GROMACS .gro file of C-alpha atoms in nm:
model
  416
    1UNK     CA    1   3.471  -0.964   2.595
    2UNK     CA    2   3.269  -1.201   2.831
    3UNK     CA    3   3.163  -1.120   3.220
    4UNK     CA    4   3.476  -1.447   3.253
    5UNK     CA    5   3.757  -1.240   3.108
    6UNK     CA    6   3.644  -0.923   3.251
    7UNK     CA    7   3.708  -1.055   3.596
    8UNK     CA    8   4.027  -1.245   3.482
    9UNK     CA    9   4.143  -0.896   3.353
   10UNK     CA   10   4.046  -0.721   3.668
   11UNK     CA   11   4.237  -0.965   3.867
   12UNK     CA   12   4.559  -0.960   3.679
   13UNK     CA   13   4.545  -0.590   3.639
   14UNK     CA   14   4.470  -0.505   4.007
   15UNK     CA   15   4.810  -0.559   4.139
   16UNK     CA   16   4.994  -0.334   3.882
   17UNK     CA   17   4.775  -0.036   3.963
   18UNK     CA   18   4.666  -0.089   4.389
   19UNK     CA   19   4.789  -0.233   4.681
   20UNK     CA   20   4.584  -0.518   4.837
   21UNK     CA   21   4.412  -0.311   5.085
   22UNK     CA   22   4.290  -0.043   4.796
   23UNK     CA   23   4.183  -0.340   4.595
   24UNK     CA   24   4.010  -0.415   4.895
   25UNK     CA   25   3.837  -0.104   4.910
   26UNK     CA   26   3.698  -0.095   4.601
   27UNK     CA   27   3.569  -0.486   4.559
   28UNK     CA   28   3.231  -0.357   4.631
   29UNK     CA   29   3.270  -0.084   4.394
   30UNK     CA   30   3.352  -0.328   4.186
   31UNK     CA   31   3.085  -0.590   4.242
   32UNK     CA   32   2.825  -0.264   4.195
   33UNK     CA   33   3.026  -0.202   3.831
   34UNK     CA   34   2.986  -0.584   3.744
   35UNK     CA   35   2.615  -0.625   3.846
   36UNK     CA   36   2.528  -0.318   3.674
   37UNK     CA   37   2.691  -0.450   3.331
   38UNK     CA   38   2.489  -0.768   3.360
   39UNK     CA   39   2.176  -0.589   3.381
   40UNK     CA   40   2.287  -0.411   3.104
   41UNK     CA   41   2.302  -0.726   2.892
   42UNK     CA   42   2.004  -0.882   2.973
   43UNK     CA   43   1.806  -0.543   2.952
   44UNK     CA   44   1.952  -0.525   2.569
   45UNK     CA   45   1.841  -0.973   2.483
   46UNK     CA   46   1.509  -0.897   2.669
   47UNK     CA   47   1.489  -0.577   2.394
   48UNK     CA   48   1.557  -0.765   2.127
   49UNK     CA   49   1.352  -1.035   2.235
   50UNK     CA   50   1.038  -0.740   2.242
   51UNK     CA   51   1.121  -0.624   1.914
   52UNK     CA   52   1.180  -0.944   1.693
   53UNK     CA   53   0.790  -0.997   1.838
   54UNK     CA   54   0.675  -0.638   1.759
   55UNK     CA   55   0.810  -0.656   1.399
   56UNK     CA   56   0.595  -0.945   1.332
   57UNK     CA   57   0.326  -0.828   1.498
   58UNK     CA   58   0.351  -0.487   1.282
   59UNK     CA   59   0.399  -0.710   0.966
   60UNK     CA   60   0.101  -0.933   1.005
   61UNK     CA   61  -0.111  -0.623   1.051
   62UNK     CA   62   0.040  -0.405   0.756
   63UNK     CA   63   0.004  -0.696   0.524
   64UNK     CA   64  -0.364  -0.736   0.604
   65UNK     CA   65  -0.404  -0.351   0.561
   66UNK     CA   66  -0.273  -0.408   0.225
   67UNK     CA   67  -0.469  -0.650   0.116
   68UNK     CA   68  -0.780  -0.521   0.262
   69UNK     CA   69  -0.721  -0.206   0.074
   70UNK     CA   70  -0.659  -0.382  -0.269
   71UNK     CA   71  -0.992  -0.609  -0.216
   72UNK     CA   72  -1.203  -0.242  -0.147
   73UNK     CA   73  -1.036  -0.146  -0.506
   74UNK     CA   74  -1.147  -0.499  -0.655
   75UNK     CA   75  -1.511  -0.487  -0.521
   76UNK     CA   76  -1.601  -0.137  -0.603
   77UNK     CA   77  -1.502  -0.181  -0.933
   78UNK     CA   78  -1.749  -0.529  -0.962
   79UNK     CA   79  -1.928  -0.251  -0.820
   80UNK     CA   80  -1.977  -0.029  -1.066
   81UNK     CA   81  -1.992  -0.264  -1.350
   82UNK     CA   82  -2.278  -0.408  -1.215
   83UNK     CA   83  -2.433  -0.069  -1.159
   84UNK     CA   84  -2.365  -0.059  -1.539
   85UNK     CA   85  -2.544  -0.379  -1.623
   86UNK     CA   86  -2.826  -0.266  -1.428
   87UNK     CA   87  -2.827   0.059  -1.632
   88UNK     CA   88  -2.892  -0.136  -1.942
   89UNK     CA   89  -3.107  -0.355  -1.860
   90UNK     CA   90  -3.348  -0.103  -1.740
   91UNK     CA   91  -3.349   0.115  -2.072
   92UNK     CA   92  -3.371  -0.247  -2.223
   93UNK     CA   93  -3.675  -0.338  -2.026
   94UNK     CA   94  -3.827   0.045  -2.104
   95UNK     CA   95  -3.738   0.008  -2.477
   96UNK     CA   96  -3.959  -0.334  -2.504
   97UNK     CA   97  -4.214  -0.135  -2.288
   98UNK     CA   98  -4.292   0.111  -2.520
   99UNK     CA   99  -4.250  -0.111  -2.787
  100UNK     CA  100  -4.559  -0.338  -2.599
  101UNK     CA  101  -4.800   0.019  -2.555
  102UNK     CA  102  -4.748   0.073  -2.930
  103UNK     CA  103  -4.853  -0.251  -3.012
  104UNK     CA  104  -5.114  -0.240  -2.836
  105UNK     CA  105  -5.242   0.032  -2.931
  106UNK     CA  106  -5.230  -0.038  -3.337
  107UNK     CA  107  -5.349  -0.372  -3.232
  108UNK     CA  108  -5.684  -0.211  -3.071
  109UNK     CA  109  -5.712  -0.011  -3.382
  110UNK     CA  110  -5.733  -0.335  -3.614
  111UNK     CA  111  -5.973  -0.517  -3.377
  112UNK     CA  112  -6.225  -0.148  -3.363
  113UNK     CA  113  -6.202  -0.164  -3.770
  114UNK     CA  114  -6.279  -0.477  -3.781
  115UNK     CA  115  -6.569  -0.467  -3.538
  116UNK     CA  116  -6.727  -0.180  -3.686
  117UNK     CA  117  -6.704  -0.362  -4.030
  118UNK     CA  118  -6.863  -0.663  -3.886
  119UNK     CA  119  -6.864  -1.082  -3.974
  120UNK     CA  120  -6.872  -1.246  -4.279
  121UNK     CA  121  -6.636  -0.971  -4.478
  122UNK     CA  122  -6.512  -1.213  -4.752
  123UNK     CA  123  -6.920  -1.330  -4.789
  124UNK     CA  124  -7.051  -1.042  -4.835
  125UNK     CA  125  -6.744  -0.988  -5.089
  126UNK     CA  126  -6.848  -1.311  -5.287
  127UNK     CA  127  -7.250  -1.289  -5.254
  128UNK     CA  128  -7.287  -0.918  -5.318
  129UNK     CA  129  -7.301  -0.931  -5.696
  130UNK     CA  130  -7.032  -0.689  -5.725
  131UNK     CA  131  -6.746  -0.681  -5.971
  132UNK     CA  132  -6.543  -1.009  -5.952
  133UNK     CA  133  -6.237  -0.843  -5.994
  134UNK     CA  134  -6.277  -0.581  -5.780
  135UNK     CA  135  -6.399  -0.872  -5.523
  136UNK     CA  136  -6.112  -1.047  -5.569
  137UNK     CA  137  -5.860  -0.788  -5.498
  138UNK     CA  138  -6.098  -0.707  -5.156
  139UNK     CA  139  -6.016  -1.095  -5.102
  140UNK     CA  140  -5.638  -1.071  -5.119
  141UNK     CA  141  -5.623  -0.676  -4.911
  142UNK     CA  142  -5.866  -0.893  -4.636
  143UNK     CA  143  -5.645  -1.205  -4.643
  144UNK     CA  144  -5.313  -0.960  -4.631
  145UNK     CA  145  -5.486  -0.757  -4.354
  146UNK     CA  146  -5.542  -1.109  -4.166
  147UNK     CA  147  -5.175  -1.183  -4.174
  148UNK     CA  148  -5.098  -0.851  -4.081
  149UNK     CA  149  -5.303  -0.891  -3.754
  150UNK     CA  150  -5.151  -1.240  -3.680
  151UNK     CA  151  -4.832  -1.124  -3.721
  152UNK     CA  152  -4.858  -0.836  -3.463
  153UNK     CA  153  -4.989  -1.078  -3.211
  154UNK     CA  154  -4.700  -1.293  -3.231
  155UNK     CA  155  -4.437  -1.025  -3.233
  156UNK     CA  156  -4.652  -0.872  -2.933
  157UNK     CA  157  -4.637  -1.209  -2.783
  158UNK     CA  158  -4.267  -1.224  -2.842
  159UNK     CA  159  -4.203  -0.841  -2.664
  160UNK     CA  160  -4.375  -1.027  -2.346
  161UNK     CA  161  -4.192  -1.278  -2.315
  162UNK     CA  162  -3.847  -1.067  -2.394
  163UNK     CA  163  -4.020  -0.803  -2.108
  164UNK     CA  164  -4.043  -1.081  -1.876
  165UNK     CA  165  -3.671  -1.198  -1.906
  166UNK     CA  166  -3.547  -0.875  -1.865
  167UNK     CA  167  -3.711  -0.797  -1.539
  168UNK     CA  168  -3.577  -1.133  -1.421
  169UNK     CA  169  -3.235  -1.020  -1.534
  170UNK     CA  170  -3.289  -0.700  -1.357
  171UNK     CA  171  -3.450  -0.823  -1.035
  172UNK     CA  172  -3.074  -1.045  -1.017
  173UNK     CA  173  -2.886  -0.791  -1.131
  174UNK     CA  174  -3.029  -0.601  -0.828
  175UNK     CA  175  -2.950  -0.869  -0.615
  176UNK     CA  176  -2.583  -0.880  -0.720
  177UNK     CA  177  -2.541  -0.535  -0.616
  178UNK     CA  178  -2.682  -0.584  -0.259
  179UNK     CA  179  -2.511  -0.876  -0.188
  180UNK     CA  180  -2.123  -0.643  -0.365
  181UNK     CA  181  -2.279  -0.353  -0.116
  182UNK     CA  182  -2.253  -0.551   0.154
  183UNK     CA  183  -1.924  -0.723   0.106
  184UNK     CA  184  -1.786  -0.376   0.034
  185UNK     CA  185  -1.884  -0.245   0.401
  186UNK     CA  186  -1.729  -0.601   0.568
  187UNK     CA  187  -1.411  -0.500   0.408
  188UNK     CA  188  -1.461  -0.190   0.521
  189UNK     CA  189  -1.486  -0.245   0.874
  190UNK     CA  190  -1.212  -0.548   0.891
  191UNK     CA  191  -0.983  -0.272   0.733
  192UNK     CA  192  -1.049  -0.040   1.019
  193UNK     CA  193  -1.007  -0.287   1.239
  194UNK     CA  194  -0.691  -0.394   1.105
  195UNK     CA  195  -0.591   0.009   1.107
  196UNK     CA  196  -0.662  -0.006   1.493
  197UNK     CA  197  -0.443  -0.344   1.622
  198UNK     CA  198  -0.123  -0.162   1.388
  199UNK     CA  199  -0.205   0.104   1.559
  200UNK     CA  200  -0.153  -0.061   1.861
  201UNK     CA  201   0.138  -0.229   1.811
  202UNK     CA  202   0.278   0.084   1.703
  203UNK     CA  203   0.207   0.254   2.011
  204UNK     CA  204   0.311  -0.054   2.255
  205UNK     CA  205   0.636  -0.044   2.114
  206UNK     CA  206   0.727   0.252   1.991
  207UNK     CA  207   0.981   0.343   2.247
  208UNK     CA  208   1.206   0.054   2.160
  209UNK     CA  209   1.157   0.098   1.804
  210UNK     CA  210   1.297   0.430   1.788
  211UNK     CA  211   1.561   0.327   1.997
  212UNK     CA  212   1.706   0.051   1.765
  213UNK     CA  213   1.666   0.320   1.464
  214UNK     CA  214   1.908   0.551   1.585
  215UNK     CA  215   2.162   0.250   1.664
  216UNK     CA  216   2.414   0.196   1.406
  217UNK     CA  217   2.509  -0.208   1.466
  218UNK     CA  218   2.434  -0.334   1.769
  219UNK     CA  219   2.700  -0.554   1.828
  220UNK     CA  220   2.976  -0.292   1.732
  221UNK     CA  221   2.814  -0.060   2.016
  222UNK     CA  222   2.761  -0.277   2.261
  223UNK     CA  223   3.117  -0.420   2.196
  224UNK     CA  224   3.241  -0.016   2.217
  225UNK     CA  225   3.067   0.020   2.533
  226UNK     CA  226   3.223  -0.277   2.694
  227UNK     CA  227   3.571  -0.194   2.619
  228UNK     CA  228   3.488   0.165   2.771
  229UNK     CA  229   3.364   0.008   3.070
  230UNK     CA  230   3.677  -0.210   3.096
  231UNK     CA  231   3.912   0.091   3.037
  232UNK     CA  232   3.697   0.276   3.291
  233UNK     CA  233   3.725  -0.014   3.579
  234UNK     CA  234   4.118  -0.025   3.482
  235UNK     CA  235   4.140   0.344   3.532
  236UNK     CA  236   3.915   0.276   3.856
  237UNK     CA  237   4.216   0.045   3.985
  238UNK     CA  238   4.532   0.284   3.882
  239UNK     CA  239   4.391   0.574   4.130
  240UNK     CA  240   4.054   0.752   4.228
  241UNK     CA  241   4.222   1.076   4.118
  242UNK     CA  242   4.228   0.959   3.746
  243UNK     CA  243   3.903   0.788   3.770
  244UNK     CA  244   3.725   1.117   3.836
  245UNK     CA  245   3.892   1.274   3.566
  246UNK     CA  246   3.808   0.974   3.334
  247UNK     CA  247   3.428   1.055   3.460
  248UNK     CA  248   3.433   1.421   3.431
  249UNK     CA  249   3.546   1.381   3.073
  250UNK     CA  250   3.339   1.083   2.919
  251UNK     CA  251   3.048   1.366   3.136
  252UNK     CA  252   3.145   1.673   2.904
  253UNK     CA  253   3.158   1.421   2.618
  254UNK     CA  254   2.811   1.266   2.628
  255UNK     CA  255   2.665   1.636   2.674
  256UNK     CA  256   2.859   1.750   2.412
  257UNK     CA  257   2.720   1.395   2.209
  258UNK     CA  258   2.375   1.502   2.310
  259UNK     CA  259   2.365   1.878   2.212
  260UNK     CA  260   2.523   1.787   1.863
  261UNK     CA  261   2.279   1.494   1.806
  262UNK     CA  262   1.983   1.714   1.911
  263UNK     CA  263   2.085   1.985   1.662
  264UNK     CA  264   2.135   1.761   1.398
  265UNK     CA  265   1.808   1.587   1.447
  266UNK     CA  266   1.633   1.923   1.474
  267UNK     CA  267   1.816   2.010   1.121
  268UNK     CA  268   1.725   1.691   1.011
  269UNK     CA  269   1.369   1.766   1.042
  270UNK     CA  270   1.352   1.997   0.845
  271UNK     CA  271   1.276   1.968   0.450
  272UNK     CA  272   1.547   2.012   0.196
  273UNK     CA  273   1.295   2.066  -0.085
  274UNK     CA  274   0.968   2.065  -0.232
  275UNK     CA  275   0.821   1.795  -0.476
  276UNK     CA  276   0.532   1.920  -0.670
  277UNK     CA  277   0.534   1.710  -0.959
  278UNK     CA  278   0.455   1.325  -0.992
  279UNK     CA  279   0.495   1.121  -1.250
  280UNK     CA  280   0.255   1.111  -1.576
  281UNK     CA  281   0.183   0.846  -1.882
  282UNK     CA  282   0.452   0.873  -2.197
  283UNK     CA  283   0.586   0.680  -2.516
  284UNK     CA  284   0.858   0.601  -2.595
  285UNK     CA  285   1.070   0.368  -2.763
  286UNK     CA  286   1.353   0.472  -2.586
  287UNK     CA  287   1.537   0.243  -2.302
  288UNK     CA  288   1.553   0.339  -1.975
  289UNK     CA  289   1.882   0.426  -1.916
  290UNK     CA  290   1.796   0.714  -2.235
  291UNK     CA  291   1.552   0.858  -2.003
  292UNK     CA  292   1.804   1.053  -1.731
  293UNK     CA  293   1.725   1.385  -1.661
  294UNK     CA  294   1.358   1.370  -1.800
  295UNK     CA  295   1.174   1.127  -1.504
  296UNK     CA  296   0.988   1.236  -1.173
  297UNK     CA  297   0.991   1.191  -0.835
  298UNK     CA  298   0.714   0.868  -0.784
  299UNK     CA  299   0.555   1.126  -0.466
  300UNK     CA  300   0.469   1.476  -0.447
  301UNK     CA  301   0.596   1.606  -0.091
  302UNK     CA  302   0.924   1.717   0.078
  303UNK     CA  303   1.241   1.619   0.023
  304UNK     CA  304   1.390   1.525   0.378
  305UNK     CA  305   1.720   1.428   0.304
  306UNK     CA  306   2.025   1.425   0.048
  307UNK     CA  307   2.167   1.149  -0.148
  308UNK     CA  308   2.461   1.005   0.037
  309UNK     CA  309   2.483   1.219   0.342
  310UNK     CA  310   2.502   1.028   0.639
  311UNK     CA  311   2.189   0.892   0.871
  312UNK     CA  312   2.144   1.014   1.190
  313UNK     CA  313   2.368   0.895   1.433
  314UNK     CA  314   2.679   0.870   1.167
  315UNK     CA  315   2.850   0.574   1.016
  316UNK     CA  316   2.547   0.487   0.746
  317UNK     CA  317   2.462   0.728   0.483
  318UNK     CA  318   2.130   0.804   0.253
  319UNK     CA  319   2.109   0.511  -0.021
  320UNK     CA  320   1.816   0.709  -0.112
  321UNK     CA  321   1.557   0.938  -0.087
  322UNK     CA  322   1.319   0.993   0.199
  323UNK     CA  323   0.999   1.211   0.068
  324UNK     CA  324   0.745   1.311   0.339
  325UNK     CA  325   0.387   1.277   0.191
  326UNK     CA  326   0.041   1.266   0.334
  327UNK     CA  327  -0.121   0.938   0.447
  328UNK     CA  328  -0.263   0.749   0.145
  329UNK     CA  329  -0.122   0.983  -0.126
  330UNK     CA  330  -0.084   0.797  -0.463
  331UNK     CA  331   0.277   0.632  -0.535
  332UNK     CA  332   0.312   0.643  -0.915
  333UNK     CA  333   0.596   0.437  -1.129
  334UNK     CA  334   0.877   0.621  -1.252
  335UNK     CA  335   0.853   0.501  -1.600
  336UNK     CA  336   0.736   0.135  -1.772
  337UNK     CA  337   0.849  -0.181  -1.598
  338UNK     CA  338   0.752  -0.521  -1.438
  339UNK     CA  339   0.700  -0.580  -1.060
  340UNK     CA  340   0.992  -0.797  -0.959
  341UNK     CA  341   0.918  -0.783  -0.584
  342UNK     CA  342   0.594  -0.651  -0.362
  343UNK     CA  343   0.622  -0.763   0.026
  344UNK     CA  344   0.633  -0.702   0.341
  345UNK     CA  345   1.049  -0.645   0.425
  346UNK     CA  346   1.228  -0.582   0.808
  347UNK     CA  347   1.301  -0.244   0.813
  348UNK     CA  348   1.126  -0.157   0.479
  349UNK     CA  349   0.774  -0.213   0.571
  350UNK     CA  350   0.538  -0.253   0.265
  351UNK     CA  351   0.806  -0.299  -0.060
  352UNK     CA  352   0.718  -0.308  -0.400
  353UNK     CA  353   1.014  -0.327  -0.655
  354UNK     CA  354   1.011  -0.200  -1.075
  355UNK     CA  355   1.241  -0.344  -1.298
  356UNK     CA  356   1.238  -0.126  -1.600
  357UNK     CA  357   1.569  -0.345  -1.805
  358UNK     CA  358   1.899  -0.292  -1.851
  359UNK     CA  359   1.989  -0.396  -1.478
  360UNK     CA  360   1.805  -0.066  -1.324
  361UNK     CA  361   1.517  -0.120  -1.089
  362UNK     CA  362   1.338   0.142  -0.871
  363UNK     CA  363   1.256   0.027  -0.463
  364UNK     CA  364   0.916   0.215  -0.316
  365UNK     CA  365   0.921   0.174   0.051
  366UNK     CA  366   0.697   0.202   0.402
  367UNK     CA  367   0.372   0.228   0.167
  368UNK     CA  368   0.054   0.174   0.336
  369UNK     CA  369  -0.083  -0.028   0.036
  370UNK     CA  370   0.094  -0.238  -0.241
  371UNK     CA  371  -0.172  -0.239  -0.551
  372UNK     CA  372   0.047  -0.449  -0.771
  373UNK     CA  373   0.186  -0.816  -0.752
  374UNK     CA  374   0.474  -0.967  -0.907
  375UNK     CA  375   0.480  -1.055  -1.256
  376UNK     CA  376   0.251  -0.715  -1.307
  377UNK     CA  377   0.330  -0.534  -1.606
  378UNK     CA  378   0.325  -0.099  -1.538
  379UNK     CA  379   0.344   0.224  -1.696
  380UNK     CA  380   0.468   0.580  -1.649
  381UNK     CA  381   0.223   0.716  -1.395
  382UNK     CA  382   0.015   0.396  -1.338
  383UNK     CA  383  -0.054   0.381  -0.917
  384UNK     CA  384   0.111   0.101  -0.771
  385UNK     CA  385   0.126   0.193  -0.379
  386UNK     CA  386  -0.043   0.435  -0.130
  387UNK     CA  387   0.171   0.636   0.143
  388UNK     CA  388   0.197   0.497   0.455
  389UNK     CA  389   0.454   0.461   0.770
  390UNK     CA  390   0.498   0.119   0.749
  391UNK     CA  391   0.797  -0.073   0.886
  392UNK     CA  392   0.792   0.137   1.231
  393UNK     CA  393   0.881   0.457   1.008
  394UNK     CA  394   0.814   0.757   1.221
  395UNK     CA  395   0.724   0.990   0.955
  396UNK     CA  396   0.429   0.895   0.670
  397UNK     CA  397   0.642   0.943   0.390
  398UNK     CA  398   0.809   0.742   0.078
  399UNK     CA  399   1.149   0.599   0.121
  400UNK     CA  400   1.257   0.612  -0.273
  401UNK     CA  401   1.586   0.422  -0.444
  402UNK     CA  402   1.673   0.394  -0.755
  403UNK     CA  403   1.957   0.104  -0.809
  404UNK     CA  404   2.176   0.000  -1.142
  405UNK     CA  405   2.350  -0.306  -1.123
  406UNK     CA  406   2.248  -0.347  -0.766
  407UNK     CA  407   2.446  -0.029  -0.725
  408UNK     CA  408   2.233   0.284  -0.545
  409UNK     CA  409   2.207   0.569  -0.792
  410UNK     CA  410   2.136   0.989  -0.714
  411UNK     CA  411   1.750   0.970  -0.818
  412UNK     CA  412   1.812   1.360  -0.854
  413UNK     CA  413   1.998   1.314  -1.112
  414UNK     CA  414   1.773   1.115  -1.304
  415UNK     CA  415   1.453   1.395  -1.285
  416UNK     CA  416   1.353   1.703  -1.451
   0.00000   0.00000   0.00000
């Protein structure tokens, strides 16, 4: 109902209940009444307003968290396979090394024998009158011993050059790293600073955000709340007696709404259960649906709700699982699967989505980090999100469904 037929109501409904001069008496309670619901309204657009920006604000910055995150993952592995490379090619470069020395070495030998034997060997062979025979076989062991010699210097020759090549390899190789090093701390510090402005948003706005959690549907509320406002003006009209009666009790009743929503949150906060185990890597050539009853929760932590009670504030229940978890802890796939879906989602911060066949799919929610894309193939245990509070979650925790059909199934019912 519209500020227009509000006042068209109040007019046709003011002579059944008061006499001119009463409804005369109470026009400026009235006019106070009126003003007060059209602040109302424009105090709830101008909320909106703030939080439509906020979310996008929050969603720019969680998406650059998680890809900042899953770029540190990418570069420290280049990382350490270039630390690998490097290995090698240093015992490469000392294996030719001490191949060189020994060259060397037997190379010196042959040149100090054949110093101390002196010029003209195969001469002296020929023009010593010796045995011819016996000459020459000395002629074939000197000729043999020539080749021998030549042969060393080349593959000495060849041990250079290979030395050299691998010290140019190296001295890139080195350069590589420095250059992975340094990209690896500028992703670094862009992550922190993209840790600090979601920080910030959270923090700007985290009054209204709360706010808008604990409402139930907007419209339906604010639509409740008008017609009680109506009802209340109407009562205004009939007689002040009833009116204060009217107040006392919708007084009692919002205490009463209070106290009971305070206990319940303080019950709320408290943890059901305990999660110690997490997922780990199995066979089997079963399908999924043959796997109830032997699966784990993706998360170790506790277990802050129950599947299909209702949310706080009434009139939406649990679709899920809500697991509290500290900030960054690993979130592991349930069992084999493709990645159907891994995005930023209203209300669902950082999403990532398994679908492991037969129409069942498992939904990982408020993550810090998504480390898989779509079209990603996974495996019992494999990491495919860290913890986080994304999505203006209070709590740093993993909001866990598991769906058949489309249809929200226990997850409890499905583990060990």
């Amino acid at each position: 109902m519209n500020r227009k037929q509000l006042l068209i109501l109040l007019v046709l409904c003011g002579p059944l209940f008061a006499s001119a001069n009463q409804v005369e008496g109470k026009q400026s309670e009235l006019d106070a009444l009126k003003q007060r619901l059209h602040d109302l309204q424009q105090e709830f657009r101008n909320t909106q307003a703030n939080r439509q920006e906020a979310a996008d604000g929050l969603r720019q910055s969680e998406r650059a968290i998680s890809d900042a995150v899953r770029q540190l993952r990418k570069l420290e592995g280049e990382r350490r396979r270039t630390r690998s490379d490097l290995q090698t090619l240093t015992q490469q470069a000392d294996a030719v090394a001490a191949r060189i020395r020994q060259q060397q070495a037997q190379l010196a030998q042959a040149l100090k024998a054949a110093y101390l034997r002196g010029q003209g060997d195969a001469l002296r062979l020929i023009l010593n009158g010796s045995d011819p025979n016996q000459a020459a076989r000395d002629l074939r062991y000197l000729a043999h011993l020539s080749r021998a010699q030549q042969s060393m210097i080349e593959s000495l020759r060849a041990d250079l050059t290979q030395l050299a090549a691998l010290q140019q390899e190296t001295a890139k190789k080195t350069t590589e790293l420095t250059q992975l090093q340094a990209a690896r701390e500028a992703e670094q510090k862009q992550l922190l600073a993209d840790k600090r402005a979601r920080e910030q948003v959270l923090q700007k706005l985290s009054v209204q955000i709360q706010q808008q959690r604990r409402e139930i549907s907007n419209l339906k509320r604010d639509e409740r709340s008008l017609t009680q406002l109506v009802e209340r003006l109407n009562r205004v009209m009939a007689q002040q007696a009833a009116r204060e009666a009217a107040r006392a009790r919708a007084a009692q009743h919002a205490q009463k709404a209070q106290k009971d929503e305070k206990n319940g949150t303080a019950a709320s906060r408290r943890p059901l259960a305990v999660n110690t185990e997490t997922p780990v890597a199995f066979r089997t050539d079963r399908p999924f649906s043959g796997l109830k009853g032997s699966l784990r929760l993706p998360v170790a932590g506790e277990l802050m709700n129950r599947f299909g009670a209702p949310r706080e504030g009434g009139g939406v229940s649990w679709k899920g699982l809500f697991i509290r978890a500290a900030q960054g802890s690993a979130v592991k796939a349930i069992a084999a699967g493709q990645i159907v879906f891994a995005e930023w989602l209203r209300g669902f911060g950082n999403l990532i989505i398994v679908d492991h066949g037969e129409g069942y799919m498992s939904l990982y929610s408020n993550n810090e980090s998504l480390y898989k894309q779509v079209g990603e193939r996974v495996q019992p245990g494999d990491a495919i999100a860290s913890v986080g509070n994304s999505g203006g979650q209070p709590d740093t925790g993993l909001y866990f469904e598991m769906r058949h059909q489309s249809r929200p199934v226990n997850p409890l019912l499905w583990v060990k």
